[in-house]
Each structure stands twice: as C-alpha cells, then as structure tokens.
Backbone as a chain_set.jsonl record, in Angstrom:
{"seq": "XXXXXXXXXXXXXXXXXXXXXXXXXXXXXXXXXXXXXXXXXXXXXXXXXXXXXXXXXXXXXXXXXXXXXXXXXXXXXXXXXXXXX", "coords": {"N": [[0.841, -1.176, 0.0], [0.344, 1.963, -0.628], [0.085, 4.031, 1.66], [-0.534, 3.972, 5.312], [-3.353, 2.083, 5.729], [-6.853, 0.921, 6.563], [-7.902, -2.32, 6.438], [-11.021, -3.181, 5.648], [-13.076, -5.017, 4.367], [-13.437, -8.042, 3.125], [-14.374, -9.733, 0.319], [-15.313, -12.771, -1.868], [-15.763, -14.247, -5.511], [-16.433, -17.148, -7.189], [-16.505, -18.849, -10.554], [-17.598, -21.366, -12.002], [-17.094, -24.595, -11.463], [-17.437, -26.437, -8.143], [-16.854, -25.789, -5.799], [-14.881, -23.609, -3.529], [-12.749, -22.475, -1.638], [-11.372, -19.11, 0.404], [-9.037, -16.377, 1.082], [-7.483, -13.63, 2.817], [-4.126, -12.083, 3.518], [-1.894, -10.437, 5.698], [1.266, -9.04, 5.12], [2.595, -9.92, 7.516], [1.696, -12.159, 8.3], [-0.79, -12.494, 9.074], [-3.931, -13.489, 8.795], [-6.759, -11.732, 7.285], [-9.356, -12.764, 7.745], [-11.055, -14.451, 10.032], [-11.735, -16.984, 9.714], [-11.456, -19.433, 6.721], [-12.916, -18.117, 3.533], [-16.375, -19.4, 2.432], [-16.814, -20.47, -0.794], [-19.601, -20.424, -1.661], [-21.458, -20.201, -3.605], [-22.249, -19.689, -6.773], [-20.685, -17.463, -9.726], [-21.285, -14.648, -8.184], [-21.023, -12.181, -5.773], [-19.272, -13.0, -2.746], [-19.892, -11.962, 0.68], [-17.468, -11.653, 3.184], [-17.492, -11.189, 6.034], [-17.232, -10.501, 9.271], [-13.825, -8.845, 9.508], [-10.41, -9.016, 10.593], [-7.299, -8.313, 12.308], [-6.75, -5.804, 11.235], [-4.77, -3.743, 10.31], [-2.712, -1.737, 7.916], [0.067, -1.14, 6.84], [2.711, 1.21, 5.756], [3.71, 0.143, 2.417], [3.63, -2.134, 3.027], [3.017, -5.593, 2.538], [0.558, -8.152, 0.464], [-1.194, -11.029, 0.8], [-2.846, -13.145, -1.439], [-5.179, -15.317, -1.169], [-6.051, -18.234, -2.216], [-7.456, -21.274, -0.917], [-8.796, -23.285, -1.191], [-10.076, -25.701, -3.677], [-12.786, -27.205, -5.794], [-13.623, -29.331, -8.001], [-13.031, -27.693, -10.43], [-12.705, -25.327, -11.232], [-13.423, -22.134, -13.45], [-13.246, -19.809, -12.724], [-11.968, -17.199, -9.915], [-12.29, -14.773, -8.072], [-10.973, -12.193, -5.721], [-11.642, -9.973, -3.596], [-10.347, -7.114, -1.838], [-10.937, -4.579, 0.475], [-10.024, -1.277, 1.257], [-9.459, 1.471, 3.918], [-8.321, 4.536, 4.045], [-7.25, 6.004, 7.172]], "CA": [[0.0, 0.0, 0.0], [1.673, 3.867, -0.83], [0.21, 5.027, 2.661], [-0.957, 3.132, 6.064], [-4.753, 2.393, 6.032], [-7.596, -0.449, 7.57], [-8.508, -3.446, 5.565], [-12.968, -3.018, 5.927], [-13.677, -6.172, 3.479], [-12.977, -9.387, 1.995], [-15.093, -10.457, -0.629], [-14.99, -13.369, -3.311], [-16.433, -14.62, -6.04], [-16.407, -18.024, -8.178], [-17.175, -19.072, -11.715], [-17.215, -23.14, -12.255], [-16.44, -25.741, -10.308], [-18.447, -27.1, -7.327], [-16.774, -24.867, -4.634], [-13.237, -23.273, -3.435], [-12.183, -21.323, -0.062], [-10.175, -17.92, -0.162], [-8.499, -16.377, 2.341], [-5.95, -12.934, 2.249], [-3.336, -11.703, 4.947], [-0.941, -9.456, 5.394], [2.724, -9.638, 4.722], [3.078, -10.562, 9.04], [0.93, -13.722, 8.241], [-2.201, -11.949, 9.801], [-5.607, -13.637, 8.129], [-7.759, -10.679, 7.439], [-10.593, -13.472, 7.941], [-10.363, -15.448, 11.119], [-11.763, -18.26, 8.747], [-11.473, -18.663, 5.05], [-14.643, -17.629, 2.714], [-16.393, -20.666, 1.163], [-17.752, -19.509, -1.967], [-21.171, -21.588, -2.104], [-22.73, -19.671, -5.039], [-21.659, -19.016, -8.023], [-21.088, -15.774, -10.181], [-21.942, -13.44, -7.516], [-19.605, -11.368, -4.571], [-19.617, -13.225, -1.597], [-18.852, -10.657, 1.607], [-16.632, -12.405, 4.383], [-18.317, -10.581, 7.087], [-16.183, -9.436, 10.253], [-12.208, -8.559, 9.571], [-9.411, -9.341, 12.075], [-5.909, -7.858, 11.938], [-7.169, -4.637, 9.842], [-3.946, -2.585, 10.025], [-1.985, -2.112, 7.034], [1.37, -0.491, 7.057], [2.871, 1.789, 4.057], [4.806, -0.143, 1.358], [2.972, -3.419, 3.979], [2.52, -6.756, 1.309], [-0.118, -8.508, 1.254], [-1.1, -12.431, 0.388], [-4.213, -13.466, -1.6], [-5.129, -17.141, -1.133], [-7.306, -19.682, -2.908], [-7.018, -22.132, 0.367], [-9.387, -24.749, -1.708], [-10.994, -25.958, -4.698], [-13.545, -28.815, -6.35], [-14.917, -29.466, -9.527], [-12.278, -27.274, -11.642], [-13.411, -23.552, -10.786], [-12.419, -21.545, -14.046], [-12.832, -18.22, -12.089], [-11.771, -17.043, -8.624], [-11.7, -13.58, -7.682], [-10.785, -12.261, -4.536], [-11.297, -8.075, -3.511], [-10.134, -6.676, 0.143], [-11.421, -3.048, 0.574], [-9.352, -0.587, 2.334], [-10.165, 3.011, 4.018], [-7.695, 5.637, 4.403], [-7.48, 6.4, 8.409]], "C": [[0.885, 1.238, 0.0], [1.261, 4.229, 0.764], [-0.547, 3.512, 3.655], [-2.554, 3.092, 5.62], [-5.629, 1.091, 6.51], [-8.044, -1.391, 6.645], [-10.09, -3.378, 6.619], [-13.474, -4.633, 5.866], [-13.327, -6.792, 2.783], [-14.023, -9.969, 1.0], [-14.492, -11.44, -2.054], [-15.877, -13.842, -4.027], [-16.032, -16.349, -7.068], [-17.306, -18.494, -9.744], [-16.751, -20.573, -12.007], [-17.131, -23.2, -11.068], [-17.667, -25.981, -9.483], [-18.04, -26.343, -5.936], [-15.258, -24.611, -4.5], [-13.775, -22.147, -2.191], [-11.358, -20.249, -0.598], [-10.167, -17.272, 1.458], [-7.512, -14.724, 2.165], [-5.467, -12.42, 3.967], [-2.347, -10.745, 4.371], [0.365, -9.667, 5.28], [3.072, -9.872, 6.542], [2.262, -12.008, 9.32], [0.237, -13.537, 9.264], [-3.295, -12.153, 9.049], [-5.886, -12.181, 8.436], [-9.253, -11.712, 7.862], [-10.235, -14.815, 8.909], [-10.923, -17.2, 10.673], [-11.885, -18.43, 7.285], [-12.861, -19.004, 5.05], [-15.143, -19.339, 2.281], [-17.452, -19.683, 0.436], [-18.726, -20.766, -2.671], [-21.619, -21.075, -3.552], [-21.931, -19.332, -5.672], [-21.995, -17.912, -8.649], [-21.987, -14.945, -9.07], [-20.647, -13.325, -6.177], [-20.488, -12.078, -3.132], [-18.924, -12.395, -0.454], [-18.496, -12.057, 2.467], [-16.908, -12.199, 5.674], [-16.79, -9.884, 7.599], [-14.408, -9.752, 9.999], [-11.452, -8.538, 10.897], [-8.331, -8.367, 11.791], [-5.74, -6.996, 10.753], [-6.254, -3.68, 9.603], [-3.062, -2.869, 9.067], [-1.036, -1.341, 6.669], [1.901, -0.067, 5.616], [3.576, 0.826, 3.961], [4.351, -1.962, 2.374], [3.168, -4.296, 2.627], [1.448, -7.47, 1.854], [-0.757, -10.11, 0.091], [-2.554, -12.659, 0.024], [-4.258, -14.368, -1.714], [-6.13, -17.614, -1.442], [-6.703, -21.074, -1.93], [-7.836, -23.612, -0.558], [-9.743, -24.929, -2.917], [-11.639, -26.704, -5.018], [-14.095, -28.504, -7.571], [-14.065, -28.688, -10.342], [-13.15, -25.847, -11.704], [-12.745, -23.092, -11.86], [-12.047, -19.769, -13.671], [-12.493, -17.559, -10.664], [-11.336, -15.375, -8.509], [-12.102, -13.461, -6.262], [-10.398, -10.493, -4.474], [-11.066, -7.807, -1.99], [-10.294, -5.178, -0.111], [-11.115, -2.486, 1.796], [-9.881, 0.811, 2.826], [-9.178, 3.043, 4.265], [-7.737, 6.031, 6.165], [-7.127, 7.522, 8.575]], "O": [[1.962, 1.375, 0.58], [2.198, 4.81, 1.311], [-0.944, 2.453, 3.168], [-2.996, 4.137, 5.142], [-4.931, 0.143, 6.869], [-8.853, -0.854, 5.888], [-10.212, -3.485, 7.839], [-14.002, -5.308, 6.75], [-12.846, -6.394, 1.722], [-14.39, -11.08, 1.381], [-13.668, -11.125, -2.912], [-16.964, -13.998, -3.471], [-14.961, -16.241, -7.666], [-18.526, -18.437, -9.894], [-15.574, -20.856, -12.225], [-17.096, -22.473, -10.075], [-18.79, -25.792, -9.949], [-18.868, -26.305, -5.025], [-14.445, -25.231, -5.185], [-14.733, -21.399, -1.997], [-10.764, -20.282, -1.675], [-10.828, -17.483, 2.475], [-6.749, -14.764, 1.2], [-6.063, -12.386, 5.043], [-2.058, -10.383, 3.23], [0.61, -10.869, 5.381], [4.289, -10.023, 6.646], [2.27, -12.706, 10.334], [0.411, -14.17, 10.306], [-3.795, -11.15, 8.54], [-5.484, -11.534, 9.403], [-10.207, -11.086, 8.324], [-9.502, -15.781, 8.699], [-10.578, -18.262, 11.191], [-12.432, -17.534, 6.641], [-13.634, -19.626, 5.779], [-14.386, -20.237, 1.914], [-18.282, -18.814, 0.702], [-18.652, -21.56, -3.609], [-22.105, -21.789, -4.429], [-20.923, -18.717, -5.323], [-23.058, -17.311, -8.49], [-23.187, -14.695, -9.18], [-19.754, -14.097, -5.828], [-21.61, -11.891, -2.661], [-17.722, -12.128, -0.478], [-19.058, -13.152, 2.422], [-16.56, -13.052, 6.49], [-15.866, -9.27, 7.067], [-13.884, -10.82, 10.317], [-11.844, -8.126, 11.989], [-8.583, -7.543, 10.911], [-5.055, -7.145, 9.741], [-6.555, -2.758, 8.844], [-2.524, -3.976, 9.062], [-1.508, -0.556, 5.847], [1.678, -0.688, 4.576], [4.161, 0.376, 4.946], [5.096, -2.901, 2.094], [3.484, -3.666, 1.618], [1.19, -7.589, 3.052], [-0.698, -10.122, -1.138], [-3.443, -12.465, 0.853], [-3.383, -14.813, -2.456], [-7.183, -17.362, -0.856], [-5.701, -21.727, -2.22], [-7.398, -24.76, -0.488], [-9.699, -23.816, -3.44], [-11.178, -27.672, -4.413], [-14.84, -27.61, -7.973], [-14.363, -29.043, -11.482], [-14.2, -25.639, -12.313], [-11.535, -23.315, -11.822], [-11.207, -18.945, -14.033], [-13.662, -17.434, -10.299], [-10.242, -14.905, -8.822], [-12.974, -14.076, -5.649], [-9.449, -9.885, -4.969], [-11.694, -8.384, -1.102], [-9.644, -4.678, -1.03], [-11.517, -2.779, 2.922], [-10.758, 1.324, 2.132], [-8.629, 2.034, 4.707], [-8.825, 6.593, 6.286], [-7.265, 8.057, 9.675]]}, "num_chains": 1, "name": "protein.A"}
C-alpha cells in the first residue's frame, strides 16, 4: 500500500467448479478473515463478514489465497477493501 490504512472487506467470487475457499493476509501472516470464505454460489460477490488484523502499514505486502478448490473452478476472484485512516 503507498500510505498506512484499515482493511474493511474481503469479498470473493467463483465461476465453475463445485466450490473453493479464499483467504488474504498481510505480509506478518495476519488472516484478514479469522476463517477462510467458502464460496457456495456461483457468479456473484460473496462478503466475508467481520475482519481481524485490519492494520496495514505503508509499502505493507499482502497475500491473496485460494485455500481450496472442487470441480475445476475456471474463475476465482478475490477483492479486500481498504479506508484511508
């Protein structure tokens, strides 16, 4: 990130397959989601609900994870939504 600010929201989505987990953290191997997402439904933004370990430090890294998959998923996206503090 160019400046510090709070990770709000994890959301993902899948296209195919039969299901897949996601997961992101920060470069101190801090889940933002104190469990990964399962993404039951397809084509559509699943939210992750409540965020853990929301601080995110300038020039911070940060890890986006596909923790699972079944059935041959050909799409997986994965958005984390930050605010400015």
């Amino acid at each position: 990130a160019p400046y510090a600010c709070t990770v709000k929201k994890v959301w993902g989505w899948r296209t195919g397959g039969t299901a897949a987990s996601i997961n992101a953290r920060s470069g101190s191997a801090a889940n933002f989601l104190a469990s990964d997402l399962s993404l039951t439904s397809t084509d559509t933004w699943i939210d992750g609900g409540a965020v853990q370990n929301t601080a995110f430090t300038t020039s911070g890294s940060m890890y986006i994870m596909i923790t699972s998959v079944a059935g041959n998923p050909t799409q997986i996206g994965i958005q984390v939504d930050f605010t400015k503090p």
